[in-house]
């Protein structure tokens, strides 16, 4: 057994009760010594192993939590400050919960409706709260809080506590599990597979979440099929282009997509505060005589990470200096004047990328302090070059193909084309990214193993 560094115990805390404990390891301390808590930070390391009798602690295990993990409590302790409750679970995992966190998550009828909505008035929760008492009763932690006008007694299910444990190792493990890997190929499914079984539908939606893109083959050549496919997940997201739209060459295009010109890599509608999440494009016509017109895709998160590694200083500039995204067009049936200022790359409190915005055709004049102008364009140039020279996913659509991709993760574009008397026509629509994320998690929980959804680029910091 690995020796425990006992000298640290003299000034800090051992997770325990005030019962007499016996420690078997190196003989630095006598048996049957009373230990009392004095800090909110466990004194032992994760790599240490304690064998303790007459006390609840057996080990400190770095077990990452996933929903559905062991929820039986082996030990419960409130520290001397009465501000932190420590729990050791049967599988050896140790959690700590602060008094205010527990109070805000009370599940009693006064604090939470049976539908899950919180009823607690947050202005009534004092930062001077203390834990008067805490015990396990059945499958709940029952807590008595003091420090308010009256005592409050409430309960929190142990399953809730384990599912929402905020141990740093758990938080870091969660981030590893939700980080999407760059897409190197486009997964393909058949239309029959996704409509004939829950398993087929689940696999298709997983492809979109994990790879950022998927192609459905053999979708019937009907004008309304793109809407029927998206409705397998939820309702269409209408935009300034309507509920659905046609992508084909027109004589007076209101968008370059409605011409035969090449379209550089970009995301759609980034001038919205919340751009559309999924984009669906159903190929209705693509004659053999049409030259060019292949679709191209690039993982925006993957290329942004490469940019960070290659040019960390320039990367930071694009996270801080905001670009101007706009759609100002009055010569259309529905005139629009949309302007949104935000950085190209957004990161969370840990520096992880949570959103990327890239749409050169829809960028307005930079409007920032003079000291930021030159450094912004230097960073912008290098990011643009990295995108231009990246290896792309390419695909030539065929009638009956329906491509679905995450507009917030995958940059998309197309090669220019010549119709040569033929036609190239796609039918498109959008789907809200938060609805997609919700449906993915529901399917993981009902059809899969309860894993967490990969990040989808909706600015969420998780």
PDB file of C-alpha atoms in Angstrom, residues 174 178 180 209 267 272-278 301 342 346-348 353-357 406-410 431-438 453-462:
ATOM      1  CA  UNK A 174     -17.003  16.181 -18.878  1.00  0.00           C
ATOM      2  CA  UNK A 178     -18.082  16.691 -24.990  1.00  0.00           C
ATOM      3  CA  UNK A 180     -15.968  17.142 -30.871  1.00  0.00           C
ATOM      4  CA  UNK A 209     -23.551  15.746 -33.588  1.00  0.00           C
ATOM      5  CA  UNK A 267     -21.575  30.142 -42.255  1.00  0.00           C
ATOM      6  CA  UNK A 272     -28.226  37.045 -36.227  1.00  0.00           C
ATOM      7  CA  UNK A 273     -27.589  36.901 -32.489  1.00  0.00           C
ATOM      8  CA  UNK A 274     -28.414  33.180 -32.724  1.00  0.00           C
ATOM      9  CA  UNK A 275     -27.690  31.958 -36.258  1.00  0.00           C
ATOM     10  CA  UNK A 276     -29.473  28.834 -37.507  1.00  0.00           C
ATOM     11  CA  UNK A 277     -28.030  25.593 -36.226  1.00  0.00           C
ATOM     12  CA  UNK A 278     -28.563  22.800 -38.734  1.00  0.00           C
ATOM     13  CA  UNK A 301     -13.661  24.331 -34.637  1.00  0.00           C
ATOM     14  CA  UNK A 342     -19.025  40.067 -32.165  1.00  0.00           C
ATOM     15  CA  UNK A 346     -15.568  32.979 -28.636  1.00  0.00           C
ATOM     16  CA  UNK A 347     -13.928  31.136 -25.754  1.00  0.00           C
ATOM     17  CA  UNK A 348     -15.216  30.208 -22.309  1.00  0.00           C
ATOM     18  CA  UNK A 353     -13.630  27.451 -28.094  1.00  0.00           C
ATOM     19  CA  UNK A 354     -17.406  27.656 -27.746  1.00  0.00           C
ATOM     20  CA  UNK A 355     -18.282  29.469 -30.999  1.00  0.00           C
ATOM     21  CA  UNK A 356     -16.726  30.408 -34.342  1.00  0.00           C
ATOM     22  CA  UNK A 357     -18.168  32.933 -36.802  1.00  0.00           C
ATOM     23  CA  UNK A 406     -24.176  22.021 -38.310  1.00  0.00           C
ATOM     24  CA  UNK A 407     -23.984  25.580 -39.610  1.00  0.00           C
ATOM     25  CA  UNK A 408     -22.329  26.704 -36.356  1.00  0.00           C
ATOM     26  CA  UNK A 409     -19.543  24.156 -36.687  1.00  0.00           C
ATOM     27  CA  UNK A 410     -19.060  23.428 -40.388  1.00  0.00           C
ATOM     28  CA  UNK A 431     -33.275  23.814 -37.655  1.00  0.00           C
ATOM     29  CA  UNK A 432     -32.652  25.498 -34.306  1.00  0.00           C
ATOM     30  CA  UNK A 433     -29.389  24.376 -32.685  1.00  0.00           C
ATOM     31  CA  UNK A 434     -30.746  24.237 -29.133  1.00  0.00           C
ATOM     32  CA  UNK A 435     -33.646  22.060 -30.262  1.00  0.00           C
ATOM     33  CA  UNK A 436     -31.132  19.784 -31.963  1.00  0.00           C
ATOM     34  CA  UNK A 437     -28.955  19.573 -28.858  1.00  0.00           C
ATOM     35  CA  UNK A 438     -32.007  18.763 -26.769  1.00  0.00           C
ATOM     36  CA  UNK A 453     -23.900  15.700 -26.312  1.00  0.00           C
ATOM     37  CA  UNK A 454     -20.828  16.943 -28.156  1.00  0.00           C
ATOM     38  CA  UNK A 455     -20.481  20.707 -28.264  1.00  0.00           C
ATOM     39  CA  UNK A 456     -22.543  22.252 -31.028  1.00  0.00           C
ATOM     40  CA  UNK A 457     -21.168  25.795 -31.235  1.00  0.00           C
ATOM     41  CA  UNK A 458     -24.133  27.527 -29.608  1.00  0.00           C
ATOM     42  CA  UNK A 459     -21.891  29.579 -27.269  1.00  0.00           C
ATOM     43  CA  UNK A 460     -22.613  27.272 -24.326  1.00  0.00           C
ATOM     44  CA  UNK A 461     -19.670  27.260 -21.903  1.00  0.00           C
ATOM     45  CA  UNK A 462     -20.048  23.579 -20.983  1.00  0.00           C
TER      46      UNK A 462
END
